[in-house]
mmCIF file of C-alpha atoms and ligand atoms in Angstrom:
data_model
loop_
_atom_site.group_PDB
_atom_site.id
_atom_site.type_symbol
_atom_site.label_atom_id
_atom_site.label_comp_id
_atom_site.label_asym_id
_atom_site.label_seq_id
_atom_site.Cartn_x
_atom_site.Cartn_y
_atom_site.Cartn_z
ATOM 1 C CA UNK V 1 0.000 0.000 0.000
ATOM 2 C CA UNK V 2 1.151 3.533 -1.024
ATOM 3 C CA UNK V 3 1.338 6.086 2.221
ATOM 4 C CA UNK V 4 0.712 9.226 1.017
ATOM 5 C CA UNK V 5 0.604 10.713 5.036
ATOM 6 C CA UNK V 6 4.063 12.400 5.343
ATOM 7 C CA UNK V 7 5.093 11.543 9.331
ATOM 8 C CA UNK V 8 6.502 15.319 10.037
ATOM 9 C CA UNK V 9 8.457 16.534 12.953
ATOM 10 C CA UNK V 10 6.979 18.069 15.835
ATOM 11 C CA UNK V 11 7.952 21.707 16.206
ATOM 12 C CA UNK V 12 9.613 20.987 19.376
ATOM 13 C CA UNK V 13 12.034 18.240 16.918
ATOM 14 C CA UNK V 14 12.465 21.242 14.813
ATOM 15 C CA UNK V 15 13.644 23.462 16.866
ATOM 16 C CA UNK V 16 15.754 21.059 18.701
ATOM 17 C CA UNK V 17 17.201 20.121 15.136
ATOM 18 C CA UNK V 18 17.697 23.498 14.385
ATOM 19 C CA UNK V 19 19.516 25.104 17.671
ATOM 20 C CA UNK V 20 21.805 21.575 17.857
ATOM 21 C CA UNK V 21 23.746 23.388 14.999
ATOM 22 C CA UNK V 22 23.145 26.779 16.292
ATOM 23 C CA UNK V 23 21.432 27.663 12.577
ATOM 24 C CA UNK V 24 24.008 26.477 10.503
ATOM 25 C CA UNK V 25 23.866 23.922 7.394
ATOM 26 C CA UNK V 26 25.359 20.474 8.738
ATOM 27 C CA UNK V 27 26.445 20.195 5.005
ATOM 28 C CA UNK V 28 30.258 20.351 5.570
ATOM 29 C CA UNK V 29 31.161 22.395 2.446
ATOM 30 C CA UNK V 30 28.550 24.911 3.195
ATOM 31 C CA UNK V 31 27.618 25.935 6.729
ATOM 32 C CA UNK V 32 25.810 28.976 5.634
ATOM 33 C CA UNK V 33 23.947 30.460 9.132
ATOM 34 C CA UNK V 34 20.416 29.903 7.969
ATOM 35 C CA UNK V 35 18.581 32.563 10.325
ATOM 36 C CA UNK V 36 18.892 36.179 10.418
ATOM 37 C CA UNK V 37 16.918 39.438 12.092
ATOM 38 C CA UNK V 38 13.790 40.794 9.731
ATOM 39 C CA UNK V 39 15.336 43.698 8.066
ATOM 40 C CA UNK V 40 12.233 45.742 8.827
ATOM 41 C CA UNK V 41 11.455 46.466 12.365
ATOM 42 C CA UNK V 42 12.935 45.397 15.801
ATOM 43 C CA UNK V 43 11.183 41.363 15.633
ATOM 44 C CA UNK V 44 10.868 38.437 13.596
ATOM 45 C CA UNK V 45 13.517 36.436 12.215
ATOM 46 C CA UNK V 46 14.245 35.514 8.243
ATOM 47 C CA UNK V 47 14.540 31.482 8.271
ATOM 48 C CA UNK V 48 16.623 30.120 5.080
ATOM 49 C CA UNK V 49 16.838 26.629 6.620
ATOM 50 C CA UNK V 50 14.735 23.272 7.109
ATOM 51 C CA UNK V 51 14.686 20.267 9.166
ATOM 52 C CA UNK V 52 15.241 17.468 6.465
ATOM 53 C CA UNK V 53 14.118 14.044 6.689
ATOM 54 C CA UNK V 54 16.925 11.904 6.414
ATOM 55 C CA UNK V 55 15.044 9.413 5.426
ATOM 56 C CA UNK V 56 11.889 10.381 3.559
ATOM 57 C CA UNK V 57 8.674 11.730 5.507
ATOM 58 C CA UNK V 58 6.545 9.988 3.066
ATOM 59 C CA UNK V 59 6.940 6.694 1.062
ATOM 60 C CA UNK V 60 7.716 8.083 -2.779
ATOM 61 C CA UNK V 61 10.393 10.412 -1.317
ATOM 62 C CA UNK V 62 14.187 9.960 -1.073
ATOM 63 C CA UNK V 63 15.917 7.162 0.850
ATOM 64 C CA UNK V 64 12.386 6.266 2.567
ATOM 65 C CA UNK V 65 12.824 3.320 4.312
ATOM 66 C CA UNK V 66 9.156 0.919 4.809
ATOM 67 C CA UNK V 67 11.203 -0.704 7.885
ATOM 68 C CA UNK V 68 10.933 2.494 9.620
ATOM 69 C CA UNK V 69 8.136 2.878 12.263
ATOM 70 C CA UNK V 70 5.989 6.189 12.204
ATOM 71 C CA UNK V 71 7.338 6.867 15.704
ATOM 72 C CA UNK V 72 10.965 6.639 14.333
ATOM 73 C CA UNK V 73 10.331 8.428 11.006
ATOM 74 C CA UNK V 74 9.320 11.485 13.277
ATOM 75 C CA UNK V 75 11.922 11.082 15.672
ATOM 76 C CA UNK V 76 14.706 13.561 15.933
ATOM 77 C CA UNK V 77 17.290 10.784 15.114
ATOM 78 C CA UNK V 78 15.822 11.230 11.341
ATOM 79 C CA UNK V 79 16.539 14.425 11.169
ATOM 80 C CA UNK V 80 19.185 17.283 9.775
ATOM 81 C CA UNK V 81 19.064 20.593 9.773
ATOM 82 C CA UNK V 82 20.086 21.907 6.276
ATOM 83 C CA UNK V 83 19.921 25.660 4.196
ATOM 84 C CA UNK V 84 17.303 25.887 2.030
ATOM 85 C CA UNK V 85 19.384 24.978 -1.135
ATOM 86 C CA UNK V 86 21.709 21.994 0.396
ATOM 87 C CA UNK V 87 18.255 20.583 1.997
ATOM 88 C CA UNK V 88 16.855 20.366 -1.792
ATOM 89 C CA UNK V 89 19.950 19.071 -3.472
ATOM 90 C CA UNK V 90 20.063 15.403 -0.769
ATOM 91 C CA UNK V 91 16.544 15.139 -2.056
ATOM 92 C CA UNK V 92 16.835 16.011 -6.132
ATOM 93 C CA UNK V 93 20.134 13.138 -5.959
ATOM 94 C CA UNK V 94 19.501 10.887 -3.257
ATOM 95 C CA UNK V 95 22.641 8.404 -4.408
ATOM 96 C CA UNK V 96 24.895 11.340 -3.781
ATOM 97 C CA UNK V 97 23.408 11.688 -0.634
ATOM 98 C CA UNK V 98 23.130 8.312 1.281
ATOM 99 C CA UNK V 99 21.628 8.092 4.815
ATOM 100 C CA UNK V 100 25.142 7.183 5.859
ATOM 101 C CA UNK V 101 26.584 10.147 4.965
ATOM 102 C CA UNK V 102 23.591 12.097 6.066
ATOM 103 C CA UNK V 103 23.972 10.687 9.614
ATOM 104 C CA UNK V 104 27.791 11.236 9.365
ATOM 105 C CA UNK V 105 27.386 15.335 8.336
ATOM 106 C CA UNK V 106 24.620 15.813 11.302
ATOM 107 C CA UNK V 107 27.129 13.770 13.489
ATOM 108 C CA UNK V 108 30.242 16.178 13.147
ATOM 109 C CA UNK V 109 27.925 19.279 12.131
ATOM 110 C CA UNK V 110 26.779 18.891 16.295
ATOM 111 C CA UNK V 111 30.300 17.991 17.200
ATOM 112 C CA UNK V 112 31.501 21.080 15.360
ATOM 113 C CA UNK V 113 29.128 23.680 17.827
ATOM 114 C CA UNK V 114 29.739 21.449 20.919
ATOM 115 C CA UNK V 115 33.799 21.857 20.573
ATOM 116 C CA UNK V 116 33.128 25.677 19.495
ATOM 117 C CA UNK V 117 30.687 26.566 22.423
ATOM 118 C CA UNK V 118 32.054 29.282 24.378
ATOM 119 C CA UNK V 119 34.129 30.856 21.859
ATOM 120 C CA UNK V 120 33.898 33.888 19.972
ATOM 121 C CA UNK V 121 31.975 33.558 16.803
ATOM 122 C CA UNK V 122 33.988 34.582 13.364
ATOM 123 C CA UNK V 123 32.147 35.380 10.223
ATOM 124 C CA UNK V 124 34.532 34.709 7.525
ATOM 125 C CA UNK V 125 34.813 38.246 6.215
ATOM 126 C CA UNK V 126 35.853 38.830 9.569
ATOM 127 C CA UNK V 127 38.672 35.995 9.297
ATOM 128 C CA UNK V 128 39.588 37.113 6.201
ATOM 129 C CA UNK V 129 40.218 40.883 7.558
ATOM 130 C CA UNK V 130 42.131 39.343 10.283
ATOM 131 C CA UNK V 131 44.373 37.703 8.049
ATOM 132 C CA UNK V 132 45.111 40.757 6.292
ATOM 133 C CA UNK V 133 45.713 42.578 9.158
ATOM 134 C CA UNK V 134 48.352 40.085 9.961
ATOM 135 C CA UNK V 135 49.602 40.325 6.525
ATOM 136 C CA UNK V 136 49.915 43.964 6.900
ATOM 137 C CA UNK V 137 51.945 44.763 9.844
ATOM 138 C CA UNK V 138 54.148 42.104 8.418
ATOM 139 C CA UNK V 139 54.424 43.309 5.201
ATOM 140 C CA UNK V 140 54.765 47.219 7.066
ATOM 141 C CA UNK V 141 57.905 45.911 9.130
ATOM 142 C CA UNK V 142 59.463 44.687 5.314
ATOM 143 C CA UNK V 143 58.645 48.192 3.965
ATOM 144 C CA UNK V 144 60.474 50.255 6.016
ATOM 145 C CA UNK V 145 64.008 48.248 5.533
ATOM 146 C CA UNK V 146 62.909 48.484 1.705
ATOM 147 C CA UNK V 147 64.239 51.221 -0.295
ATOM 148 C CA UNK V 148 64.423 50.714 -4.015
ATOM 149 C CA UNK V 149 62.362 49.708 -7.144
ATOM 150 C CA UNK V 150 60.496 47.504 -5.019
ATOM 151 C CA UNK V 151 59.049 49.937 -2.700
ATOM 152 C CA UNK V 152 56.122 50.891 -5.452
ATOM 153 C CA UNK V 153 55.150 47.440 -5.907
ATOM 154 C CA UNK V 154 55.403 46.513 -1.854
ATOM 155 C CA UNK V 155 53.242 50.139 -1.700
ATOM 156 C CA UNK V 156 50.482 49.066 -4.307
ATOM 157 C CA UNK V 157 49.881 45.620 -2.395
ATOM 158 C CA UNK V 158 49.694 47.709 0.979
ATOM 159 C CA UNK V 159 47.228 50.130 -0.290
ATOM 160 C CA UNK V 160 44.932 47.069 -1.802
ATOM 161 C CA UNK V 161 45.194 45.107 1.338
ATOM 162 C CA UNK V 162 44.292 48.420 3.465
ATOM 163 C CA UNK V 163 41.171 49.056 0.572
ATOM 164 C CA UNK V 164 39.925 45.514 1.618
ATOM 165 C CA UNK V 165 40.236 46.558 5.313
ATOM 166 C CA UNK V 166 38.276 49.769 4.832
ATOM 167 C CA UNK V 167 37.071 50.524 1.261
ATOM 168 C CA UNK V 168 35.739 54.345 2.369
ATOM 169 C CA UNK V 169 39.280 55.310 1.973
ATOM 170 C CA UNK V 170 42.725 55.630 -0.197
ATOM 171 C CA UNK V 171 45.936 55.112 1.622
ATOM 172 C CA UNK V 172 49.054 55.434 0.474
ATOM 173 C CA UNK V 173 52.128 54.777 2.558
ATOM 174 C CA UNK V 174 55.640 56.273 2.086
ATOM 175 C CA UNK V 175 58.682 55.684 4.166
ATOM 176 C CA UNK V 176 61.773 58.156 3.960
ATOM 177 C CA UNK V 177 63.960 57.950 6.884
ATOM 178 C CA UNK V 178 62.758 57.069 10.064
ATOM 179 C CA UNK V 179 59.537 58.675 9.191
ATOM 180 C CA UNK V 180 56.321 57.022 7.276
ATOM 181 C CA UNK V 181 53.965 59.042 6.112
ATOM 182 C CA UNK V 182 50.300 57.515 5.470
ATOM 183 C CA UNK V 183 48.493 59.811 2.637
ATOM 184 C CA UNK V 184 44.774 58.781 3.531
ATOM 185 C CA UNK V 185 41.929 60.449 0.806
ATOM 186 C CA UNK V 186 38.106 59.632 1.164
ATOM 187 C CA UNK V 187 37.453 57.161 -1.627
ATOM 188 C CA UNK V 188 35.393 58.639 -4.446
ATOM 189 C CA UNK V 189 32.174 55.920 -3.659
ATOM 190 C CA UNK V 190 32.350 57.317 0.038
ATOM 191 C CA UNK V 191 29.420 55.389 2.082
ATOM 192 C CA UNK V 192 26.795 57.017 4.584
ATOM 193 C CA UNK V 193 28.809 55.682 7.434
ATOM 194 C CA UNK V 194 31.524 58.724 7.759
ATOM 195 C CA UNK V 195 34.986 58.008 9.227
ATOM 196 C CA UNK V 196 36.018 59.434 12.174
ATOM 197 C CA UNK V 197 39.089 60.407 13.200
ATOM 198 C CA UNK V 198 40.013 61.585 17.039
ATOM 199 C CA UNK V 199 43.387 63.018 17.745
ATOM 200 C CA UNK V 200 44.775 64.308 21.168
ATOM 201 C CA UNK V 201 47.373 66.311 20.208
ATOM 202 C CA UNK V 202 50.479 67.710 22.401
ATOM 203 C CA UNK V 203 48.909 71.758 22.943
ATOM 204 C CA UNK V 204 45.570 71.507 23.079
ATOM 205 C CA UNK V 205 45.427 75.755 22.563
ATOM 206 C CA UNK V 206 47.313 75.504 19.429
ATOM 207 C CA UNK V 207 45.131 72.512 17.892
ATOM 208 C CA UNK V 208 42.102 74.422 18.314
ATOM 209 C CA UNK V 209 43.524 77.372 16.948
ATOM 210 C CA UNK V 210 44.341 75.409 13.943
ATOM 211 C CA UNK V 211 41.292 73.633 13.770
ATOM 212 C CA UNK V 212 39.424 76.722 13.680
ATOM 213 C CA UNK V 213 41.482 78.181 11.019
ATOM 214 C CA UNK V 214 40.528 75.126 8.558
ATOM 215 C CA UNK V 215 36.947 75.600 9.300
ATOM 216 C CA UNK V 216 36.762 79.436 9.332
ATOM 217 C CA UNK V 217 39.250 80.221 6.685
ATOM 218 C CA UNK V 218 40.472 77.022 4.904
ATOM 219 C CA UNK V 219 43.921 77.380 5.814
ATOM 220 C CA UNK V 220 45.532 73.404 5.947
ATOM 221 C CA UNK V 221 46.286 72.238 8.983
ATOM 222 C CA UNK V 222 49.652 71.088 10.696
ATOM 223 C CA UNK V 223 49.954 69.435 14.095
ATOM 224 C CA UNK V 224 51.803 67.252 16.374
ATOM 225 C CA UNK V 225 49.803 64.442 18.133
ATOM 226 C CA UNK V 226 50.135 62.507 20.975
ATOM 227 C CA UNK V 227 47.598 59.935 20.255
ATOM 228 C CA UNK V 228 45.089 58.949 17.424
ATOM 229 C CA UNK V 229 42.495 56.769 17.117
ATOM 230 C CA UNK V 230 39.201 56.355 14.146
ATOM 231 C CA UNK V 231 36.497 54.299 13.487
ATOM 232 C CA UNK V 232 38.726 52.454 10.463
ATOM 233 C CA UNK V 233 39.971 49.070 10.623
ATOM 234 C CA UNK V 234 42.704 49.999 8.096
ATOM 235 C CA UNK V 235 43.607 53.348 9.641
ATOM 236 C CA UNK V 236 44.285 50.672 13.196
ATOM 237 C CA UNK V 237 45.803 48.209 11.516
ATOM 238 C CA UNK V 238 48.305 50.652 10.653
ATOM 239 C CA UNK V 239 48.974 53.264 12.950
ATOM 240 C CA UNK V 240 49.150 52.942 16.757
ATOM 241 C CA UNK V 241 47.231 54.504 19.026
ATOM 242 C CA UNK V 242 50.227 56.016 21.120
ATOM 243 C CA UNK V 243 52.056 57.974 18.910
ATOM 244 C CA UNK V 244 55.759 58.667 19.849
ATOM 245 C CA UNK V 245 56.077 61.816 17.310
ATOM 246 C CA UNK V 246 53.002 61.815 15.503
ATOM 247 C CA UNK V 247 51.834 64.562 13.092
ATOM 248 C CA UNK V 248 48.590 65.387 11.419
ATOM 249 C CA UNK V 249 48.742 67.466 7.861
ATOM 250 C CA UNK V 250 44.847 68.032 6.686
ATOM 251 C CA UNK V 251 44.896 69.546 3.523
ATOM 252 C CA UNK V 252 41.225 70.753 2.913
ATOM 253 C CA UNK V 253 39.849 70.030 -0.728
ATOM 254 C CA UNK V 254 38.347 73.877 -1.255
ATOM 255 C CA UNK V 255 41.092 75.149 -3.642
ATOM 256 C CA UNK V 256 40.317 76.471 -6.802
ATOM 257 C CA UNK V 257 41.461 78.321 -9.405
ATOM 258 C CA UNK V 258 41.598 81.946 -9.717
ATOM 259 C CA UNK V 259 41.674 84.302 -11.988
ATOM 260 C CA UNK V 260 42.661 87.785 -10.355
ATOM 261 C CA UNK V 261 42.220 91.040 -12.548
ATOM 262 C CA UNK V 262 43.159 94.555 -11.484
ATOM 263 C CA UNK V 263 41.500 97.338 -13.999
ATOM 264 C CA UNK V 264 41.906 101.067 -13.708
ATOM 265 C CA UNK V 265 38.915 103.633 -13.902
ATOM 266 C CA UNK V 266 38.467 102.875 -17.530
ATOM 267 C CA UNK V 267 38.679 99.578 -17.583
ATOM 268 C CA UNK V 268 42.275 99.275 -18.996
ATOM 269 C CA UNK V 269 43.451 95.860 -17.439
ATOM 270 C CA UNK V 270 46.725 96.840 -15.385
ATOM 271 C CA UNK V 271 46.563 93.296 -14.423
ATOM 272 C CA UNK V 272 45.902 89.833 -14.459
ATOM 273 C CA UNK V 273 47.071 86.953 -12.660
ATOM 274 C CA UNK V 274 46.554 83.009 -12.225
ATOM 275 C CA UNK V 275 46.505 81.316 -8.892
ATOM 276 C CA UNK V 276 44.251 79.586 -6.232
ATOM 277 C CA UNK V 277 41.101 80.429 -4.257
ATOM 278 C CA UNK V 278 40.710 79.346 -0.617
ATOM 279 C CA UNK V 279 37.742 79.430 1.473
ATOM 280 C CA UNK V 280 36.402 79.029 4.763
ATOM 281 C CA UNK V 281 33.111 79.707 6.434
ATOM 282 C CA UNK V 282 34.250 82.789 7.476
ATOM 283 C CA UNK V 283 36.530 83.706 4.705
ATOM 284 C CA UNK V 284 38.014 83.789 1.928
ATOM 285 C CA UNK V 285 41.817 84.488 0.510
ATOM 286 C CA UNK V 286 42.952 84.685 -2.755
ATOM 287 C CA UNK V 287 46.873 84.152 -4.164
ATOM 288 C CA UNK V 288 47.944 84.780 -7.515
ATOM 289 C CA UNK V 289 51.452 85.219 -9.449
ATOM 290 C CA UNK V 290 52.786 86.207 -12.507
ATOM 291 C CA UNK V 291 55.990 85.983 -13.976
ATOM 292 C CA UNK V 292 57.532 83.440 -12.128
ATOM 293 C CA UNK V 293 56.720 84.902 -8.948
ATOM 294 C CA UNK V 294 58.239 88.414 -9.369
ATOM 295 C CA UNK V 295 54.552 89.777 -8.972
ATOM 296 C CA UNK V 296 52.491 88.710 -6.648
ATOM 297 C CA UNK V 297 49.070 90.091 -5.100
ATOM 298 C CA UNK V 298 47.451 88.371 -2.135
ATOM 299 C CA UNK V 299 43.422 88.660 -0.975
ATOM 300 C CA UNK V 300 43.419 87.755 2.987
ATOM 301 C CA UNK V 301 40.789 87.398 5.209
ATOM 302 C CA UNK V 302 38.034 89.082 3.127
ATOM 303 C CA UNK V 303 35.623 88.123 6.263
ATOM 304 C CA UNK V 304 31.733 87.540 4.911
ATOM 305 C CA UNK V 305 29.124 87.321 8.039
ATOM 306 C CA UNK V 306 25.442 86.436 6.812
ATOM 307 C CA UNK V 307 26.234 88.344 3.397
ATOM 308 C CA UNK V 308 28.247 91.348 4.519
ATOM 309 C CA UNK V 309 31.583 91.823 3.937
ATOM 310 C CA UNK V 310 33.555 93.578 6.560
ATOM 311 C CA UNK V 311 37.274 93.986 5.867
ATOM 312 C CA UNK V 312 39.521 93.145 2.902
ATOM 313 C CA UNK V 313 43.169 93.678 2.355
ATOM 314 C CA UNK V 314 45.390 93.491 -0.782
ATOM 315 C CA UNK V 315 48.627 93.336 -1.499
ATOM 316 C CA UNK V 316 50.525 93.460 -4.751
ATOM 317 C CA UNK V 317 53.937 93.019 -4.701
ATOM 318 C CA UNK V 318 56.418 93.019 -6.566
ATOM 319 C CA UNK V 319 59.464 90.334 -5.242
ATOM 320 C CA UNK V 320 62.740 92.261 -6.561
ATOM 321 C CA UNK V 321 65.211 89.708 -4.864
ATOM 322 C CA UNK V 322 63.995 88.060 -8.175
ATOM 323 C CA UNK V 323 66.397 89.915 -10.109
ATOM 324 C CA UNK V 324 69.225 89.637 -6.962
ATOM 325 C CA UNK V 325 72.489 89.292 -8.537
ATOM 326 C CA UNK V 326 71.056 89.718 -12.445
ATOM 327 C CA UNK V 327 73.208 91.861 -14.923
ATOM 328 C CA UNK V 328 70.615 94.913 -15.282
ATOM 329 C CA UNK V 329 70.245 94.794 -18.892
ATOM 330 C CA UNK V 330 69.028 91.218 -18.434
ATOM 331 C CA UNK V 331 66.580 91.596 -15.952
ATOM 332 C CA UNK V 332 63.838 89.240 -16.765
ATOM 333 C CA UNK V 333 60.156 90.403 -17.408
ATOM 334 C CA UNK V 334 61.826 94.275 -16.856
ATOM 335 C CA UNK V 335 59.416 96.019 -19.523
ATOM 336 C CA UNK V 336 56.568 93.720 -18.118
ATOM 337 C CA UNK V 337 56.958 95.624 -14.894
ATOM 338 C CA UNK V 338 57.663 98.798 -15.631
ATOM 339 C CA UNK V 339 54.722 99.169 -17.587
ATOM 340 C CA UNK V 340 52.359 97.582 -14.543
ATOM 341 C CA UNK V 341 54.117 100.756 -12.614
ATOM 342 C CA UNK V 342 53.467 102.878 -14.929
ATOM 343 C CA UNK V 343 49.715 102.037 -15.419
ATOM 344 C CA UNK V 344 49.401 101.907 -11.255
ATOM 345 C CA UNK V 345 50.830 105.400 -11.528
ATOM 346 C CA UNK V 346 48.513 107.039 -13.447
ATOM 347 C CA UNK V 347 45.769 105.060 -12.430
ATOM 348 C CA UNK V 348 43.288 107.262 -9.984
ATOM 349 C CA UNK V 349 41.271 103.973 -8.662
ATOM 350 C CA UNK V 350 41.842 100.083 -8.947
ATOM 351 C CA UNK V 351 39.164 97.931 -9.410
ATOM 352 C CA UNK V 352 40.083 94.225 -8.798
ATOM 353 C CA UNK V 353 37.870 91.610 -9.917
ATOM 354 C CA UNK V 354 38.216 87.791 -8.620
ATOM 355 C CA UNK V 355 37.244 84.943 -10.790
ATOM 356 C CA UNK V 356 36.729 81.637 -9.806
ATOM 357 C CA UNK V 357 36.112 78.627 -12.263
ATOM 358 C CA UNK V 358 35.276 81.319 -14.471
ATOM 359 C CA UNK V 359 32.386 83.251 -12.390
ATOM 360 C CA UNK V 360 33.321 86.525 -11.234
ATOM 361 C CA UNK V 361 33.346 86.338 -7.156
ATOM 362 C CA UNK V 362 34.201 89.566 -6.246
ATOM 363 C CA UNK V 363 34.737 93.074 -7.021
ATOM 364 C CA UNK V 364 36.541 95.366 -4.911
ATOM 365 C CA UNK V 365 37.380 99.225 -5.918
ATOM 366 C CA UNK V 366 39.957 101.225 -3.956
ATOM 367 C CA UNK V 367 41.500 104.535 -4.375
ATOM 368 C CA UNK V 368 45.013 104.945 -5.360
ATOM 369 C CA UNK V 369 47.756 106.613 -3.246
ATOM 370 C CA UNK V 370 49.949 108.342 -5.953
ATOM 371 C CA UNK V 371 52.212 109.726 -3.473
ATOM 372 C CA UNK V 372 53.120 106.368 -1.924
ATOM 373 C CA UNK V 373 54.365 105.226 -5.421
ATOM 374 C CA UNK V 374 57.870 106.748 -7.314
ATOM 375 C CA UNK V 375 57.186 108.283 -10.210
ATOM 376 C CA UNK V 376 58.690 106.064 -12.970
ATOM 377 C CA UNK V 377 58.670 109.348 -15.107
ATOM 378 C CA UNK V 378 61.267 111.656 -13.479
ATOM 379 C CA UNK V 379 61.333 115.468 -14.362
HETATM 380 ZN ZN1 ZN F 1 23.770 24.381 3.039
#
């Protein structure tokens, strides 16, 4: 007679079944946890596992055996606890997957948690980070006695195992002397999670001053630390907490560049010059050169507060230790500046304009001060 009644587990087997493994598949070459928490909200679980018959619940499924009581068909000893996919593939090839060997995978599966209870639970991203880390500080210890052609290639395998450790950054190590300096850069794909950085540095006063400075005006920051510690796996892995003579360079990403044009009353250009534009929330500074450097001007602290503007200064100046220890018939750019003189002379107001990836910023006008400049035309 066909049975066509399938002799189930009980819940409680199930659950025994199930927390015997702690949720894993018994299958050896898979152990995939097969419970996790419901994404959405704080209960509920997401179940990707099954008690499996080891022999079949009913009589047209795989390995049933018609010896088998009812009683024993249901009883835990029939039973493995399997993932969703590994608890389908015993049952689509049932001569790859005797009762035998069945028995034998529940067998060490429950030896496996019984051996491991007590002890710290490793995912095997986690394993595989902790192996890197290992690889890392050995691989650090190699790159500082390193100093040729294979310090690029020794550099390129540090900053891939450091991406793996912590993908929301760049780092690039460099070792010259007794120093090594880690260049770290937010990676362009930069997740929600931020990274966090928290230094304690040697004078407290002069941090803050400097910290305010990058947030107020831009200005990059320089300090020695004492210690340092962040939220990044790779940023531990590779530098220590107590730092001996540790230093901190932040170099803000807010420069830009500039376009700097000085006009008289008519509009005549005097002036123009290429550099970079720097700002803060509180400011905003401009520098620009020309000719190699022998001109110069220099926007500082052109303070903005909810729209106004309160103070600017500029300089323009012209750097003639350029020419220090030139023949005078050679001096370089000579005409270039005389006739920038000469224009500034006769000029009554300056109007200076600042252009930044090619919108105008900023216009300032001042008056000239004749007096305060030689005439280049002598009597
Ligand atoms: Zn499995």
């Amino acid at each position: 007679m066909t049975k066509k009644v399938r002799d189930n587990f009980t819940a409680q087997t199930v659950k025994f079944l199930r927390e015997r493994v702690n949720n894993f598949c018994s299958n050896p070459d898979c152990r995939r946890l097969t419970s996790e928490p419901k994404q959405g909200g704080a209960s509920g679980i997401n179940l990707t596992g099954v008690a499996a018959h080891i022999c079949a619940a009913s009589s047209l499924g795989p390995r049933y055996d018609e010896s088998m009581s009812t009683e024993a068909r249901k009883d835990i000893s029939n039973g493995i606890w399997l993932c969703n996919r590994c608890a389908r593939l015993i049952d689509i090839e049932p001569n790859v997957y005797p009762t035998e060997l069945l028995q034998q995978w529940k067998k060490n599966a429950e030896l496996r948690i019984f051996k491991n209870s007590n002890q710290k639970f490793s995912s095997e991203t986690e394993v595989e980070k902790e192996l890197h880390r290992a690889l890392l500080k050995s691989r650090l210890q190699d790159f500082s006695a390193i100093t040729n052609h294979a310090l690029s290639g020794m550099a390129n395998a540090i900053h891939k195992e450091l991406k793996l450790l912590d993908p929301r950054l760049d780092i690039y190590c460099s070792h010259l002397g007794n120093q090594t300096l880690y260049e770290i850069h937010a990676a362009e794909s930069m997740q929600e999670d931020t990274v966090e950085l928290k230094f304690k540095p040697f004078n407290n006063q002069e941090f803050q001053q400097k910290y305010y400075d990058l947030i107020a005006h831009g200005s990059g920051f320089e300090c020695h630390l004492k210690e340092f510690t962040s939220n990044s796996e790779a940023l531990n892995a590779l530098i220590p907490t107590n730092l001996k003579d540790g230093m901190v360079i932040l170099k803000p990403k807010n420069k830009h560049c500039a376009i700097l044009e000085l006009t008289d009353e008519n509009q005549n250009i005097i002036l123009e010059l290429d550099g970079t534009f720097i700002s803060g929330n509180k400011s905003f500074s401009i520098n620009t050169e020309k000719y190699g450097g022998l001109v110069k001007a220099h926007f500082k602290e052109i303070s903005f507060n909810e729209k106004t503007i309160k103070k600017s200064n500029f300089d323009l100046s012209i750097d003639f230790s350029y020419w220090d220890g030139v023949e005078l018939k050679r001096l370089p750019y000579f005409d270039k500046v005389k006739t920038i003189y000469q224009k500034l002379y006769e000029a009554k107001t300056l109007k200076a304009k600042v252009i930044v990836n090619g919108l105008d910023l900023y216009t300032a006008k001042s008056s000239i001060n004749s007096d305060a400049l030689i005439n280049p035309n002598p009597v």
